[in-house]
Coordinates of C-alpha atoms and ligand atoms in Angstrom, one line a residue:
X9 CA -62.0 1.1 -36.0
X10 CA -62.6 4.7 -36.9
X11 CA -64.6 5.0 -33.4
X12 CA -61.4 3.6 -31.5
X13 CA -59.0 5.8 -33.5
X14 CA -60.8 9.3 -32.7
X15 CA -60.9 8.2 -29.1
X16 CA -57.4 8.1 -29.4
X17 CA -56.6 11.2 -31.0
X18 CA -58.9 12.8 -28.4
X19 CA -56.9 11.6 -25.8
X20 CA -53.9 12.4 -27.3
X21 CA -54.7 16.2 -27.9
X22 CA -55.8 16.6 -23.9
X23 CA -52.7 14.7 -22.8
X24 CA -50.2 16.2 -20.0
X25 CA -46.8 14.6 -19.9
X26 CA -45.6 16.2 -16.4
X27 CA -42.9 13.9 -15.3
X28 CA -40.8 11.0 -16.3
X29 CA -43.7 8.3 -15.1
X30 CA -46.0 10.4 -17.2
X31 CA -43.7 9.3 -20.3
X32 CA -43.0 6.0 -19.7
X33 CA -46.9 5.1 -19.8
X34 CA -47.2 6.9 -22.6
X35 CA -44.6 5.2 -24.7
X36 CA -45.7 1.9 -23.4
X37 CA -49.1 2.8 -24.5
X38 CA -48.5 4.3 -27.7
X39 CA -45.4 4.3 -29.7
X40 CA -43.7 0.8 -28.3
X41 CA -43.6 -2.2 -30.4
X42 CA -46.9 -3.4 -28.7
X43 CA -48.8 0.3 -28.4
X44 CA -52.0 1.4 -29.8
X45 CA -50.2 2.6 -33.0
X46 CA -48.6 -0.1 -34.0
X47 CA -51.5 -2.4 -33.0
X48 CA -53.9 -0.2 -35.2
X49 CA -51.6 -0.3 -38.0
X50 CA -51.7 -3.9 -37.8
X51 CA -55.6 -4.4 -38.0
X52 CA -55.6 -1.6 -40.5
X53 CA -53.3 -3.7 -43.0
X54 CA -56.6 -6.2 -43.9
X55 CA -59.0 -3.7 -44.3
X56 CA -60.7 -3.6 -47.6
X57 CA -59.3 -0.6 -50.0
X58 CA -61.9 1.7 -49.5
X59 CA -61.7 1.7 -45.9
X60 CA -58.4 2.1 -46.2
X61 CA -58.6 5.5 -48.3
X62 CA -60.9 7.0 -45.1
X63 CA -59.1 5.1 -42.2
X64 CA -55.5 5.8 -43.2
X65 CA -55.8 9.4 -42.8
X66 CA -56.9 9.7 -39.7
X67 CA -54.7 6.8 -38.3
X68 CA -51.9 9.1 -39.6
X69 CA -53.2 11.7 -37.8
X70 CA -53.3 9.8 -34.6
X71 CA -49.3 8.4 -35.5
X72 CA -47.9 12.0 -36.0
X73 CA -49.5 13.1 -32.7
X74 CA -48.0 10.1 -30.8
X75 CA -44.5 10.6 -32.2
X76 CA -45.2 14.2 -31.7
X77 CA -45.2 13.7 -27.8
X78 CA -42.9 11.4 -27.7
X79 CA -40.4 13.9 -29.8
X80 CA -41.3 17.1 -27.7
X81 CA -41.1 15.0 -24.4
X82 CA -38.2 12.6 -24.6
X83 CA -35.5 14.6 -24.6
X84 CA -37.2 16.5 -21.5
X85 CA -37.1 13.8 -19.4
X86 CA -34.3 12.0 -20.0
X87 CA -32.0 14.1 -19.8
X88 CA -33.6 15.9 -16.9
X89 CA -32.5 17.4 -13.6
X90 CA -32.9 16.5 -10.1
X91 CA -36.5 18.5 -10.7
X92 CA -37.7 15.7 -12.0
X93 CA -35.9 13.0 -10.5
X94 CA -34.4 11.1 -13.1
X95 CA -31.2 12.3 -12.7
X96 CA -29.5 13.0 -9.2
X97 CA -26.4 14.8 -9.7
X98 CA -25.6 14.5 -6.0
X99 CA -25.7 10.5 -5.8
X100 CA -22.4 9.1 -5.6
X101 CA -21.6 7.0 -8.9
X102 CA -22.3 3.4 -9.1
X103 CA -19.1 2.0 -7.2
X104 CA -16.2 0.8 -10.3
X105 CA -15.5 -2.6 -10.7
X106 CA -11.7 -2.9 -9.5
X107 CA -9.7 -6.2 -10.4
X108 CA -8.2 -8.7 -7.9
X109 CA -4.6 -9.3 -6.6
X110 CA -2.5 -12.2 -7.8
X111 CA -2.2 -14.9 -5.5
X112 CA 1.2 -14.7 -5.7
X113 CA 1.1 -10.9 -5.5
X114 CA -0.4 -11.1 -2.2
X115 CA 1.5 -13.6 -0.5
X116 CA 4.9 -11.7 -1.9
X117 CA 3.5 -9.0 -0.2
X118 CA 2.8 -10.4 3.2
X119 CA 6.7 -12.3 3.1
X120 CA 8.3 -9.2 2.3
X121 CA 6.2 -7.2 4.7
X122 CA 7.0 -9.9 7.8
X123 CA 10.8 -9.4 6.9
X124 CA 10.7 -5.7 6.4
X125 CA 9.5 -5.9 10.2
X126 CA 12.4 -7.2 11.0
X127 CA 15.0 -5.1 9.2
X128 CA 15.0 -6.4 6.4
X129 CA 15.5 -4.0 3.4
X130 CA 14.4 -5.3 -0.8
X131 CA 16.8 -6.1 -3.2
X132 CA 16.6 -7.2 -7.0
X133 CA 18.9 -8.1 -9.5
X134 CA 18.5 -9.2 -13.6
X135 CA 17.0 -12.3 -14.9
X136 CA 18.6 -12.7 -17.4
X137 CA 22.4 -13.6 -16.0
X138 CA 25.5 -15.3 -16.3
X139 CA 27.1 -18.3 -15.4
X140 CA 29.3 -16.8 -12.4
X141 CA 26.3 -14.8 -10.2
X142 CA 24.3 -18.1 -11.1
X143 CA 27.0 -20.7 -10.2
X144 CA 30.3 -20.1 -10.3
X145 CA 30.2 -17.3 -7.7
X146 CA 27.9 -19.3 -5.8
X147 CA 30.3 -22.3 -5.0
X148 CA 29.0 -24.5 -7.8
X149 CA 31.2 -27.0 -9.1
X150 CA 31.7 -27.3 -12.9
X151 CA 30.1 -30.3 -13.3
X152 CA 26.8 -29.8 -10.6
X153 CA 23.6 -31.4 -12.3
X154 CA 22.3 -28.1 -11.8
X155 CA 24.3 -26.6 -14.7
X156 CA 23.3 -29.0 -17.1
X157 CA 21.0 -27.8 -19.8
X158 CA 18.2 -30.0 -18.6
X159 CA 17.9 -27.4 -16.0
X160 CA 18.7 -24.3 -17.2
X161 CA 17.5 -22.2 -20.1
X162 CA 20.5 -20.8 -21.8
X163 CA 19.8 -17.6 -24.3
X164 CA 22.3 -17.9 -26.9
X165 CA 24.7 -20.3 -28.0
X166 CA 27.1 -18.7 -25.2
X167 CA 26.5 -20.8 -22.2
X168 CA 27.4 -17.8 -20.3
X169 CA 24.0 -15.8 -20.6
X170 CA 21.1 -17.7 -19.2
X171 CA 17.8 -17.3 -17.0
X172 CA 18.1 -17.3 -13.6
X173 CA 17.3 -20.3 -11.8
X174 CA 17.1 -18.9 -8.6
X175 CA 17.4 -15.5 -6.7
X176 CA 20.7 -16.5 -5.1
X177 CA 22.4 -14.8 -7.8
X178 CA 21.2 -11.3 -6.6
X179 CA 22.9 -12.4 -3.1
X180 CA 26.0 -12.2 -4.8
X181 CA 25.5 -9.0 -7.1
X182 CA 24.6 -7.5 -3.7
X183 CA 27.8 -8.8 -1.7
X184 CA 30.0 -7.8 -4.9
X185 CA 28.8 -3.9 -4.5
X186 CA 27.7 -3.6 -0.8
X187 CA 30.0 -4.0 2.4
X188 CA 28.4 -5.8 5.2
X189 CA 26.0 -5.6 7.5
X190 CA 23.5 -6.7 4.2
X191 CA 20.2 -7.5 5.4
X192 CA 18.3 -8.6 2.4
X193 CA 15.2 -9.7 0.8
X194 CA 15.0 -10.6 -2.9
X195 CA 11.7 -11.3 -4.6
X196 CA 12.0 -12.3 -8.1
X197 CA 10.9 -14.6 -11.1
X198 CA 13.1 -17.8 -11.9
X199 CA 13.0 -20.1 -14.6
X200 CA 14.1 -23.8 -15.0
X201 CA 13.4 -26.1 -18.3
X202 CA 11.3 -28.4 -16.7
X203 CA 8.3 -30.4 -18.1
X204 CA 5.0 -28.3 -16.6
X205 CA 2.7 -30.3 -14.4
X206 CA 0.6 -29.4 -11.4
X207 CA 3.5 -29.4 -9.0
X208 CA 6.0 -28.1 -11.7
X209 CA 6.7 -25.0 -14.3
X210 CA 8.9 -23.9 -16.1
X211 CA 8.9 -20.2 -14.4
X212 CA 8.0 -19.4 -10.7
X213 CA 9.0 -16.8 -7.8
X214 CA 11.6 -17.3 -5.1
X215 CA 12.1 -14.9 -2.1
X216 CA 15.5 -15.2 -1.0
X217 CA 17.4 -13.9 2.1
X218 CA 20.8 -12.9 3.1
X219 CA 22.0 -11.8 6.7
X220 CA 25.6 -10.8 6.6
X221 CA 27.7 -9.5 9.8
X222 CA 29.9 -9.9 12.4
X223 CA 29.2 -13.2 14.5
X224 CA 25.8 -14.3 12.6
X225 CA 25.0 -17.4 13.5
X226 CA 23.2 -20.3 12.9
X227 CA 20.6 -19.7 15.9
X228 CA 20.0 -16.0 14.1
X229 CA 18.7 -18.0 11.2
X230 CA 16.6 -20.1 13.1
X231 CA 15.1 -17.6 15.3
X232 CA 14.4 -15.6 12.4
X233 CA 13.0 -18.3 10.2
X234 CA 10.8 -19.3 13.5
X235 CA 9.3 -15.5 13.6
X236 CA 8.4 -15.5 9.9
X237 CA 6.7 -18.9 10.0
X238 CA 4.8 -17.5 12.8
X239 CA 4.0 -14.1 11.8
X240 CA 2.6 -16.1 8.3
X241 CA 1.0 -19.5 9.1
X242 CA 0.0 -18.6 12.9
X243 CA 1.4 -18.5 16.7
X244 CA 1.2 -22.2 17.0
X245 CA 3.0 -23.0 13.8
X246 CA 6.6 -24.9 14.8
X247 CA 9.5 -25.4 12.7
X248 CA 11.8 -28.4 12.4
X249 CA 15.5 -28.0 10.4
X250 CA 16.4 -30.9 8.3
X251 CA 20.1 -31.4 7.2
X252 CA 20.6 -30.6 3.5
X253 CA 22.9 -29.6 0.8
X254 CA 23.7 -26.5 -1.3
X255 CA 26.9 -25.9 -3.1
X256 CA 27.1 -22.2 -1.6
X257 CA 25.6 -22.8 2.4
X258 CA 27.7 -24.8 4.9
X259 CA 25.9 -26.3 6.7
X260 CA 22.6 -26.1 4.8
X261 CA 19.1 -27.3 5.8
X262 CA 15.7 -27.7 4.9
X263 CA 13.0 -26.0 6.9
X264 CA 9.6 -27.6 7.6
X265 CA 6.8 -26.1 9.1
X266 CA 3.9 -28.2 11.2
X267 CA 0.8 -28.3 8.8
X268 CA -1.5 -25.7 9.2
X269 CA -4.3 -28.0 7.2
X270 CA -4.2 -30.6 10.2
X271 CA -1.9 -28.9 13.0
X272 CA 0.4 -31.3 12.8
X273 CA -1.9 -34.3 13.0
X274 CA -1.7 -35.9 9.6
X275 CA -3.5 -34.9 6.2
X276 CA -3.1 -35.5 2.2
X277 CA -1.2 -32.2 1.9
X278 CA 1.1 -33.2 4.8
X279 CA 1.2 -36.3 3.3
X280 CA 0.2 -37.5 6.9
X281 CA 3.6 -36.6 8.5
X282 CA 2.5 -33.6 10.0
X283 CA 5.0 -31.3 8.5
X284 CA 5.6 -29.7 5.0
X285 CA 8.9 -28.5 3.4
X286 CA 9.0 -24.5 2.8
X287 CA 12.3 -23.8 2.3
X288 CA 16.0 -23.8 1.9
X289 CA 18.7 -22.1 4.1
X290 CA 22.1 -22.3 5.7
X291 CA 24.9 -20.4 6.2
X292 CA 26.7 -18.6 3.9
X293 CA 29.9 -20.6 2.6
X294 CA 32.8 -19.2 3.2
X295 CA 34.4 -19.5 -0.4
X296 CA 30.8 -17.3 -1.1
X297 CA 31.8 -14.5 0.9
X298 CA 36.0 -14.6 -0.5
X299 CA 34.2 -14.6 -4.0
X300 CA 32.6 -11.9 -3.3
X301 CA 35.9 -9.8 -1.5
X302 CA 33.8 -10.1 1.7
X303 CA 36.7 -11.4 4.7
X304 CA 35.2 -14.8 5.9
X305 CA 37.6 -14.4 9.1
X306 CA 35.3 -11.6 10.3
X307 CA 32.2 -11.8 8.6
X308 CA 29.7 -14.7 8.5
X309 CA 26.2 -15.2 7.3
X310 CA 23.1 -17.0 6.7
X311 CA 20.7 -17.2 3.6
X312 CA 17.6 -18.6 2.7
X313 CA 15.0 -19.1 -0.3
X314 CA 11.7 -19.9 -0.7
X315 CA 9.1 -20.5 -3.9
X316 CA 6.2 -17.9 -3.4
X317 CA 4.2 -20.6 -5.3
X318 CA 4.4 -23.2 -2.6
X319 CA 3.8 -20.9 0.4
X320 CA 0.6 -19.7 -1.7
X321 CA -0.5 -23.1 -2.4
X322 CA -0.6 -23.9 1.1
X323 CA -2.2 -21.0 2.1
X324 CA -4.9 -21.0 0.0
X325 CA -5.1 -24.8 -1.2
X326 CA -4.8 -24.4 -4.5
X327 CA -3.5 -28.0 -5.7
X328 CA -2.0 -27.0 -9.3
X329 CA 0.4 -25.2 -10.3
X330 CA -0.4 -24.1 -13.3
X331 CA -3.7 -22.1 -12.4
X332 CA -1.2 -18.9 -11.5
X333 CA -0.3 -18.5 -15.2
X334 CA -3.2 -19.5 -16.8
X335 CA -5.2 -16.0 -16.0
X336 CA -8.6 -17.3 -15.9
X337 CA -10.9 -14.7 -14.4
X338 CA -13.0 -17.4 -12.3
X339 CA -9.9 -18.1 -10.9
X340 CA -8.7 -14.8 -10.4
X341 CA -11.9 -13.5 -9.2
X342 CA -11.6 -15.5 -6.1
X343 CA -8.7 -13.6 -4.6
X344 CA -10.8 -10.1 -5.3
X345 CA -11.9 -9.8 -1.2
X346 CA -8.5 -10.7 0.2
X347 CA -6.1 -7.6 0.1
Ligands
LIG22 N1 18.6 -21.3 -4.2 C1 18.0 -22.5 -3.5 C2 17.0 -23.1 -4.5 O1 16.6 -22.5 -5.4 C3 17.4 -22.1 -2.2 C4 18.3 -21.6 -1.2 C5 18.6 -20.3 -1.1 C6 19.0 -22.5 -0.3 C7 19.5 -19.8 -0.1 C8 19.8 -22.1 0.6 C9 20.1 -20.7 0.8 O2 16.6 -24.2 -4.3

């Protein structure tokens, strides 16, 4: 053993650390958990005491050499310059992780961006509201379902403050403070006391429109409803209108689009009739516009509204709802190439 040790002293005193690789062999070799030193001190724990009085100084010897080295060397090296190679201050740093987009952040953005192309300017308006800009402005009758509180979170004991549960309040905070033409486009977070499911919640996003001017009419709304559905599910995509009813539209409709799963052909998502529902629309009640001091005799308009949710459903095929709010990162993570 004493043989092996002076060999490595030997070594030791003639050794040349000159760059980086130079080091990392000789840690490896010598002072790592499996080097020479460590190995020696391990045999050297069952010698017999004598040997141990001999041996022991000279395996200190070869330990204080070692972490000799490795003291005068490390610091050297690894923090060195481009010299030596280790460090290249002229590489560009490794690229950051950067997060995703919501889902629902990215298809907000491409609906507002198709109506902005269009002349469409964005509006918003409080969530928290009150019973006119919810309903009574909007042509609601006292006793609609719509204002019972299975559907509507109220905040206080005053049935007069609630949650939104739609954007077509902000139509009528806009027509109360601007004088037409209004061309608008109001993105925003509703809430309705509902049970939560895959196809329900008890918050989601609306995007809600409102064209008011002199002679809109109904073919304005279609034609512009037929460019969006284009511009966002593809050329080929038709529309159908279905007659509806909202308190504040006359007449009102129901816009489907031809599935862009099966083109129209039949699937589960279509539930193989070959269209799905995206929205609601109509034009603007008249008793809407008085409400709002706009002059129904000269003005007219349509409006529409749409839950982001849905459209971002279909476009990506994500089959529950709830996924949106949960925030898992595998989830998440998915929607980190699409801008
Ligand atoms: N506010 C309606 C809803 O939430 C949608 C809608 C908006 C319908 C505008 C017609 C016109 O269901």
């Amino acid at each position: 053993m004493l043989e092996d040790i002076q060999k490595h002293i030997n070594i030791l005193e003639s050794l040349q650390i000159r760059s980086a690789d130079d080091l990392e062999k000789f840690r490896i070799e010598y002072v790592s958990k499996n080097g020479v030193v460590n190995r020696l001190f391990q045999e050297f724990k069952s010698l017999p005491p004598e040997q141990k009085r001999i041996i022991g100084k000279y395996l200190n010897d070869l330990k204080q050499k070692a972490e000799k080295i490795w003291k005068e060397n490390k610091d050297k090296f690894v923090f060195s310059t481009q010299e030596n190679k280790i460090v290249d201050l002229t590489c560009p740093p490794a690229p950051l992780m950067l997060g995703s987009h919501h889902p629902v952040s990215i298809v907000r953005k491409e609906i507002i961006e198709i109506f902005t192309r269009i002349g469409y300017v964005v509006s918003d308006g409080p969530e928290i509201e009150d019973d006119w800009h919810v309903f009574t402005a909007l042509n609601f009758p006292l006793e609609h379902p719509a204002r019972d509180m299975q559907d509507t979170f109220f905040i206080t004991r005053n049935p007069d403050i609630l949650l939104r549960t739609h954007t077509s309040s902000v139509q009528i905070r806009v027509m109360e403070t601007q004088k037409p033409p209004i061309r608008i486009i109001i993105p925003g977070r509703v809430y309705r006391n509902e049970t939560i499911s895959a196809r329900s919640h008890c918050f989601f996003h609306q995007i809600e429109g409102l064209y008011i001017d002199k002679k809109v009419s109904f073919a304005d709304l279609k034609q512009n409803l037929l460019y969006f559905s284009q511009e966002l599910f593809g050329k080929e995509t038709k529309i159908r209108l279905r007659p509806s009813y909202f308190p504040f539209t006359e007449p009102s409709a129901e816009m489907d689009v031809s599935c862009m799963i099966c083109n129209g052909e039949g699937c589960p998502i279509c539930k193989y009739s070959g269209w799905v529902e995206i929205l609601g629309c109509g034009m603007v009640d008249p008793n809407v516009l008085e409400n709002c001091k706009i002059n129904s005799k000269i003005y007219s308009g349509f409006a529409f509204g749409l839950g982001i949710e849905r459209i971002t459903n279909l476009k990506f095929r994500i089959k529950d709802i709830r996924l949106f709010f949960e925030n898992d990162l595998r989830f998440l993570q998915q929607f980190i190439s699409v801008i």
